[in-house]
mmCIF file of C-alpha atoms in Angstrom:
data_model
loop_
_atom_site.group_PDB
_atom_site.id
_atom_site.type_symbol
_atom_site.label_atom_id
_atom_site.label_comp_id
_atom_site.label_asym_id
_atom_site.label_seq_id
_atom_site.Cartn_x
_atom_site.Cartn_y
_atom_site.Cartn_z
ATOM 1 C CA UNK A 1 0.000 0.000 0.000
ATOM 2 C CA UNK A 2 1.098 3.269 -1.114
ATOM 3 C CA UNK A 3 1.465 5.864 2.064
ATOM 4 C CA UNK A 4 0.693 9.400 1.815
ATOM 5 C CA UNK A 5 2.336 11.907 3.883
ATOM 6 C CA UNK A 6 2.876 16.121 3.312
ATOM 7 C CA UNK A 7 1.207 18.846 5.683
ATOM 8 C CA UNK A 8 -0.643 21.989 4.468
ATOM 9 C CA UNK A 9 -0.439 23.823 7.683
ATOM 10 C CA UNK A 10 1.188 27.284 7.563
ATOM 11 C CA UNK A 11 4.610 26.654 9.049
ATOM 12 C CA UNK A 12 7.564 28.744 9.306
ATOM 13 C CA UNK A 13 9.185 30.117 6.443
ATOM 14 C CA UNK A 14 12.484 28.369 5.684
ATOM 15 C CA UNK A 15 15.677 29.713 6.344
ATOM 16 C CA UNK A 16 17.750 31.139 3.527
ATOM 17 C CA UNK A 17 21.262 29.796 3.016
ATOM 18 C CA UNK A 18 24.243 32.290 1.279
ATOM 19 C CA UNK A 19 26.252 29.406 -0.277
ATOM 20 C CA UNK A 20 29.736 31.138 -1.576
ATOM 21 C CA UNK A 21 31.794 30.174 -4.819
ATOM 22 C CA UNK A 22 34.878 27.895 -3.826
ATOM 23 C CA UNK A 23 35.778 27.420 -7.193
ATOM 24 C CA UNK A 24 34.692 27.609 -11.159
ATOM 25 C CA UNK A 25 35.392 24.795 -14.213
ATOM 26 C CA UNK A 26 34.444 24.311 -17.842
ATOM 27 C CA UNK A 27 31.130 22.490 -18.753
ATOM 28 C CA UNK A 28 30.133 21.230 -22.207
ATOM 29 C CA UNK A 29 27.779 24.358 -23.348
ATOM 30 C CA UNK A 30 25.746 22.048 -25.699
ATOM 31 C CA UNK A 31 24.782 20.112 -22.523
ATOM 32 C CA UNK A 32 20.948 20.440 -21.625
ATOM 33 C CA UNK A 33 21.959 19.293 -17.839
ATOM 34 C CA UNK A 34 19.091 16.945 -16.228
ATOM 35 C CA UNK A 35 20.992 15.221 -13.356
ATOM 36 C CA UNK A 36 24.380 15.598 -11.988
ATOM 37 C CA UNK A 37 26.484 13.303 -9.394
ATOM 38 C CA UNK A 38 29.402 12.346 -7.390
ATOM 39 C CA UNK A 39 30.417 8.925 -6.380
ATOM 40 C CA UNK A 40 33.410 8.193 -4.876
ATOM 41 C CA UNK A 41 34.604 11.115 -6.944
ATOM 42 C CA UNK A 42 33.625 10.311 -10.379
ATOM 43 C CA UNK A 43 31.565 12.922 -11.525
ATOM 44 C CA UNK A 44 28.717 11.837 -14.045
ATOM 45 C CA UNK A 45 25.732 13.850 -15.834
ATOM 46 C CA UNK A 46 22.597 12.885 -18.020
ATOM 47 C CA UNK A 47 21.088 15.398 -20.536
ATOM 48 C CA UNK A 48 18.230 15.887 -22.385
ATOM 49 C CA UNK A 49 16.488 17.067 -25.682
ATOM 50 C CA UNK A 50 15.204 14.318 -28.141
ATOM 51 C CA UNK A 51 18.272 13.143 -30.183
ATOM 52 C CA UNK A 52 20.709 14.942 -28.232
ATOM 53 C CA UNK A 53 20.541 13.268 -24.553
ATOM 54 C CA UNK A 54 23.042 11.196 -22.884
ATOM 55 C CA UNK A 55 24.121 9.923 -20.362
ATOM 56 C CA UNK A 56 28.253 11.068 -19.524
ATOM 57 C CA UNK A 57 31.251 10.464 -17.340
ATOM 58 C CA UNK A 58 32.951 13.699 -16.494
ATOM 59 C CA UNK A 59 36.428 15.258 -15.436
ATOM 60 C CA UNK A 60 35.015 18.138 -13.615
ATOM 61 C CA UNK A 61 38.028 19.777 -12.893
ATOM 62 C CA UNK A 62 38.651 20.315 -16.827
ATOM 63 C CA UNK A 63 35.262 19.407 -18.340
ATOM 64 C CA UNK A 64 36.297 16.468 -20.374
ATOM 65 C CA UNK A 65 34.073 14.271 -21.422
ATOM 66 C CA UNK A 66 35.644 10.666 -20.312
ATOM 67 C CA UNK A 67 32.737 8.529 -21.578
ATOM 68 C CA UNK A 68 29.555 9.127 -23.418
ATOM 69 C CA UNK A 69 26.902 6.607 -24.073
ATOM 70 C CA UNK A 70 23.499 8.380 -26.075
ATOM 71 C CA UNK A 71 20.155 7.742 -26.156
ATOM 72 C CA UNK A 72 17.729 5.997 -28.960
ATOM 73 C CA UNK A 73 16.533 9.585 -30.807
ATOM 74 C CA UNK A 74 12.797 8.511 -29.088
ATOM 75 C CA UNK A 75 13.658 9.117 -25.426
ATOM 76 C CA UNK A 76 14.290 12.615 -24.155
ATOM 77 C CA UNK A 77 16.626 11.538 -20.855
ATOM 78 C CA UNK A 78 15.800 13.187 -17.605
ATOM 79 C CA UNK A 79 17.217 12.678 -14.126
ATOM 80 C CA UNK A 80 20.129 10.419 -12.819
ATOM 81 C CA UNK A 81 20.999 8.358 -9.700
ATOM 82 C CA UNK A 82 23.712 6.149 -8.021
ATOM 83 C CA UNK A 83 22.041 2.875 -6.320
ATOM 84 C CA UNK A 84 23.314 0.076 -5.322
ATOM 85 C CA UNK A 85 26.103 -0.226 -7.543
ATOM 86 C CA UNK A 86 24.555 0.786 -10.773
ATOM 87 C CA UNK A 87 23.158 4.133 -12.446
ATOM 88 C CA UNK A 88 19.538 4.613 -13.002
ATOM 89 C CA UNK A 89 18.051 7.275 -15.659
ATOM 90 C CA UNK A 90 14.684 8.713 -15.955
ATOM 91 C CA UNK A 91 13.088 9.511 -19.370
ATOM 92 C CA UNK A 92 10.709 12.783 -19.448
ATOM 93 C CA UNK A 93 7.550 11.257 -21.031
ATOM 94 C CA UNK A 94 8.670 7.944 -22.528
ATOM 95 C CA UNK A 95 7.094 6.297 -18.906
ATOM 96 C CA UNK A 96 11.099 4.326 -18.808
ATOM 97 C CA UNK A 97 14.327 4.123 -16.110
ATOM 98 C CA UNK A 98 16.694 2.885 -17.989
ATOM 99 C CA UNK A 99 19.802 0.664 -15.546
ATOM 100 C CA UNK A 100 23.529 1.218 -17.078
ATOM 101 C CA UNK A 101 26.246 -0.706 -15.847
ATOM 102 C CA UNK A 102 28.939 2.302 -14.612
ATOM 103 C CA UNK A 103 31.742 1.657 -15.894
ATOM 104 C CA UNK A 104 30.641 0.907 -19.395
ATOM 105 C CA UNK A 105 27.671 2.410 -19.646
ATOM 106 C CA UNK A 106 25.685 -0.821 -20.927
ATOM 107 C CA UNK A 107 21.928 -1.444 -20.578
ATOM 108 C CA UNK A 108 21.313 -3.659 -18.181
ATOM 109 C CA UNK A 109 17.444 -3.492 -17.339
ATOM 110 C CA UNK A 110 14.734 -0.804 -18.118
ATOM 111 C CA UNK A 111 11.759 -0.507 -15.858
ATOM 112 C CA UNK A 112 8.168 1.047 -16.257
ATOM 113 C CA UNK A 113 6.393 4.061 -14.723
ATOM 114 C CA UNK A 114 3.620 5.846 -14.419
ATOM 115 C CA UNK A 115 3.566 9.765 -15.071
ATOM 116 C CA UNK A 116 6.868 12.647 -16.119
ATOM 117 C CA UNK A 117 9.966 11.301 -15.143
ATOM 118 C CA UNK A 118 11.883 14.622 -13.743
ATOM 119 C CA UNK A 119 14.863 14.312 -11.413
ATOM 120 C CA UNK A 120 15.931 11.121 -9.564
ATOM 121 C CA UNK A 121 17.924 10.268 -6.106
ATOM 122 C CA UNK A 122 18.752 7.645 -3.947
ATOM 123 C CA UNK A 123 18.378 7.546 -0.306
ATOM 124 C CA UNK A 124 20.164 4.077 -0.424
ATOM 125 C CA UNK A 125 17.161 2.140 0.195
ATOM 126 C CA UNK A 126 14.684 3.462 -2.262
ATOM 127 C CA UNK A 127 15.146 5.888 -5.542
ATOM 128 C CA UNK A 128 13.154 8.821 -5.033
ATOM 129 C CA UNK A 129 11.631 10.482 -8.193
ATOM 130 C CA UNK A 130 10.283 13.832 -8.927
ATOM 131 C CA UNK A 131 7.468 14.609 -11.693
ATOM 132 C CA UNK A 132 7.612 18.530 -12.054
ATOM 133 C CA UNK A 133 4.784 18.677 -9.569
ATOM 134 C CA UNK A 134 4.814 19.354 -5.941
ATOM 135 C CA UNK A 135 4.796 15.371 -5.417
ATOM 136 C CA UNK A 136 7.994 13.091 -4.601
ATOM 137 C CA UNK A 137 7.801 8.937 -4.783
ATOM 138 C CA UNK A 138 10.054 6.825 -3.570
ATOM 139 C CA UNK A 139 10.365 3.735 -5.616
ATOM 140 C CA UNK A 140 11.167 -0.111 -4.877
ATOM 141 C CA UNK A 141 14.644 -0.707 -7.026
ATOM 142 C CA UNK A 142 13.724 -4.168 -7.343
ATOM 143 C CA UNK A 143 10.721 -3.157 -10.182
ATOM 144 C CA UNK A 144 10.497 0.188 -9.716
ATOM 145 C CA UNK A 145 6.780 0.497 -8.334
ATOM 146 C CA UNK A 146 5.639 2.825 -5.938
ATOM 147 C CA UNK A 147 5.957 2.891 -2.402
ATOM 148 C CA UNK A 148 5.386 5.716 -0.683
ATOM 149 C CA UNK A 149 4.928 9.649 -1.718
ATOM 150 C CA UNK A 150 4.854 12.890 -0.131
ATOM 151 C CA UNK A 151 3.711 16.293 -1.128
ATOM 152 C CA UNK A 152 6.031 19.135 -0.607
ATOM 153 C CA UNK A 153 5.331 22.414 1.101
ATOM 154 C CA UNK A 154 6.828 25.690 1.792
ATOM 155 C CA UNK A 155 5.425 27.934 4.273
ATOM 156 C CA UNK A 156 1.837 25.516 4.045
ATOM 157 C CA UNK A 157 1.440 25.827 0.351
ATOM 158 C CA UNK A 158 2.364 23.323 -2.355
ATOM 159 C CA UNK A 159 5.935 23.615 -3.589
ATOM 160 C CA UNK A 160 5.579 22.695 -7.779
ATOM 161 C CA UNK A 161 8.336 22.417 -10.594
ATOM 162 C CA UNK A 162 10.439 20.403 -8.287
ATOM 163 C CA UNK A 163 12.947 18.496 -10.662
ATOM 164 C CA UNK A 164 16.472 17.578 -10.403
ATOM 165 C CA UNK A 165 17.283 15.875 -6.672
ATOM 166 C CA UNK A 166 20.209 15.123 -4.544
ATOM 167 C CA UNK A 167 19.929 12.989 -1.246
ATOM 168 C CA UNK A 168 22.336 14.615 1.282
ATOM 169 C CA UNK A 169 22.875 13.203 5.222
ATOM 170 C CA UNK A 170 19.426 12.334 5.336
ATOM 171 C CA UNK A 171 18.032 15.714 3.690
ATOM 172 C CA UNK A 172 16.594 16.368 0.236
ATOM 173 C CA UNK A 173 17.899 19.183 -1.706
ATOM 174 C CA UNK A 174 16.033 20.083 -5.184
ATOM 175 C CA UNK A 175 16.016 22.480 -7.776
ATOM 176 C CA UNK A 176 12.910 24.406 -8.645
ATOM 177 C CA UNK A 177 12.448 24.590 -12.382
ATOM 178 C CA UNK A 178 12.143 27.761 -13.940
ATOM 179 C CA UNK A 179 14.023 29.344 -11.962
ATOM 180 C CA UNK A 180 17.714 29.683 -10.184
ATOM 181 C CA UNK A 181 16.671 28.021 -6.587
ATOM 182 C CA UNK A 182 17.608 25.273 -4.752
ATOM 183 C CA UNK A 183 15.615 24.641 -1.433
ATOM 184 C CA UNK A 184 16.090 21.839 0.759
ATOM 185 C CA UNK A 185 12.927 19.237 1.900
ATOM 186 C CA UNK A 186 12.344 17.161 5.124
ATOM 187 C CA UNK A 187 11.761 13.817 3.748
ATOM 188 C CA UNK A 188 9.327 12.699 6.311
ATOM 189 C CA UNK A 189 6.683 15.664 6.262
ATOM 190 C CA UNK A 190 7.649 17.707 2.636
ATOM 191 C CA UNK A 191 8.462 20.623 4.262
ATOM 192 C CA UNK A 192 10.772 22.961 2.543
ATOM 193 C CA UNK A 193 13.387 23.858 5.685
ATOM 194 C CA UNK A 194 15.898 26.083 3.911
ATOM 195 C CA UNK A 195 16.173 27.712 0.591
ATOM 196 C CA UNK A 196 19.532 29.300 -1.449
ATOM 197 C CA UNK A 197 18.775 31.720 -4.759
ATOM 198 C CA UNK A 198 22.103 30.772 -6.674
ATOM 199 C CA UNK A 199 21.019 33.253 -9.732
ATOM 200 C CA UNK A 200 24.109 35.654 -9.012
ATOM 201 C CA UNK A 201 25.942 32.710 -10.489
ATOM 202 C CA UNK A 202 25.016 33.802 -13.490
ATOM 203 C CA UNK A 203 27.129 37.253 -13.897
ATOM 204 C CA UNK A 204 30.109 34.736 -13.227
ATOM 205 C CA UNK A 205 29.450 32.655 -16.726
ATOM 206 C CA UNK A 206 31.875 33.411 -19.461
ATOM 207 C CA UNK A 207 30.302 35.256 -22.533
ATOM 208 C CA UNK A 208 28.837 34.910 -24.593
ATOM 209 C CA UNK A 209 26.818 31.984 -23.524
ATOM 210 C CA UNK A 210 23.079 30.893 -23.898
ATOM 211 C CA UNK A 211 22.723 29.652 -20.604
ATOM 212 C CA UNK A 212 19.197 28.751 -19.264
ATOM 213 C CA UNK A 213 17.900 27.450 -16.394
ATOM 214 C CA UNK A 214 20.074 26.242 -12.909
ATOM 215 C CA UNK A 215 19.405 22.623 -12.911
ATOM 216 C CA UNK A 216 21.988 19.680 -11.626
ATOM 217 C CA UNK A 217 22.936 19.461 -8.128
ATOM 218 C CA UNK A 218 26.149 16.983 -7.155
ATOM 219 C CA UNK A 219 27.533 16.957 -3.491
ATOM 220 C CA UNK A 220 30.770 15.889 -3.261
ATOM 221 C CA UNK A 221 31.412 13.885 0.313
ATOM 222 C CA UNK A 222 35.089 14.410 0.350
ATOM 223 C CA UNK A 223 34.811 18.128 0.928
ATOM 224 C CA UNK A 224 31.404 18.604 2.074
ATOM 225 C CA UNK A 225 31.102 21.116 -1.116
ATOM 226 C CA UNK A 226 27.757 21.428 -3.612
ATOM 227 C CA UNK A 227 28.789 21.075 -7.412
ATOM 228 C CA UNK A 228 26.073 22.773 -9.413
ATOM 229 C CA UNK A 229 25.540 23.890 -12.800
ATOM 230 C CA UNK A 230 22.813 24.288 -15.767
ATOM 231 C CA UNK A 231 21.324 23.374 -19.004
ATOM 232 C CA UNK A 232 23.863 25.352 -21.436
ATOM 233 C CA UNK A 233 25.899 26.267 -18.630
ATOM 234 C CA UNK A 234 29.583 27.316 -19.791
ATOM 235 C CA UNK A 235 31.011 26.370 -16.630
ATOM 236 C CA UNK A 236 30.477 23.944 -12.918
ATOM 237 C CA UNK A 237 30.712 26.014 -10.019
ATOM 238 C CA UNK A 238 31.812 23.993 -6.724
ATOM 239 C CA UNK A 239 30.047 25.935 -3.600
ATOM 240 C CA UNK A 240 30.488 26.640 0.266
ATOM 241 C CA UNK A 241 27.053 26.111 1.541
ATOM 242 C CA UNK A 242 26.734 25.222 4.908
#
């Protein structure tokens, strides 16, 4: 059974976080950036657009591309996560997760769903999936059904556009499509507990660029730093935050 949780109460408004640039490094311009992540400090990135999405292996510190496996022309790939072993990809409305092995980037299972497929995390039990709503699901990895969602809230009222995810110490951070904020969810009751506007990263892109939205959120464990970046972003900015 499929558990419902989320509160629309008025609650406090969440704090606001004034995360600071540590450092700034090339990124592919041509990539339309749906999810971005570390794991044991290989940095890797899927992208979307219909015949032009991917999924890559990156060398953040110079932007090389190490390894690049694309999509069938059909799918238009969406969000990314690191479970148990293997990486899982969303596709926006093609209703499929695709399973690649990481290290070659082979096909190893696909899976079914219901609904958008947005951004994508792992809270090492279950991957948890957003649809560009104000709804998160957490998903079984062993077929990828449904088994328990929440709605999230800020300040009592629905949060929506909530896409690309990143599961950090037992916290949810998202961004919000549409625009350049990241805000950071209770997983138990949806609420939105702290939000960061990174849009003054924008007057440090080189020009001329064609940079749109924020979207892809990495955390890297080793230093405790956020790297973040955006569809057409010219650059990966690694960032203070807490």
């Amino acid at each position: 059974m499929v558990a419902a949780a989320g509160c629309g109460r008025t609650s406090a408004p969440p704090a606001t976080l004034q995360p600071s640039i540590v450092s700034m490094h090339p990124h592919d311009p041509a990539a339309y950036t749906q999810g971005l992540l570390i794991h044991d400090g290989r940095l890797f990135e899927s992208t979307g657009l219909y015949g032009e999405s991917s999924l890559r292996e990156i060398d953040w510190t110079t932007g090389e591309i190490r390894r690049r496996q694309a999509l069938p022309e059909q799918f238009f790939g969406e969000g990314l996560a690191w479970h148990d072993g293997e990486l899982w990809m969303l596709t926006w409305r093609e209703q499929t997760a695709f399973v690649y092995n990481p290290d070659v980037f082979a096909i190893r299972r696909t899976y079914r769903y219901e609904g958008e497929g947005w951004g994508l995390t792992s809270d090492g039990r279950h991957l948890i999936m957003s649809d560009g709503t104000s709804t998160l699901r957490w998903m079984n990895p062993a077929d990828f059904t449904e088994a328990r969602r929440i709605s999230v809230t800020e300040a009592g009222r629905p949060l929506l556009n909530l896409n690309e995810l990143e599961w950090i110490d037992g916290q949810l951070l998202a961004n919000v499509y549409l625009t350049d904020r990241v805000v950071a969810i209770d997983p138990e009751n949806g609420r939105v507990t702290a939000s960061m506007d990174l849009s003054s990263l924008r007057a440090h892109l080189p020009r001329p660029h064609q940079a749109e939205v924020l979207n892809g959120i990495a955390f890297d464990p080793s230093s405790g730093h956020l790297l973040v970046t955006g569809k057409n972003w010219p650059a990966l900015f690694v960032l203070k935050w807490r």
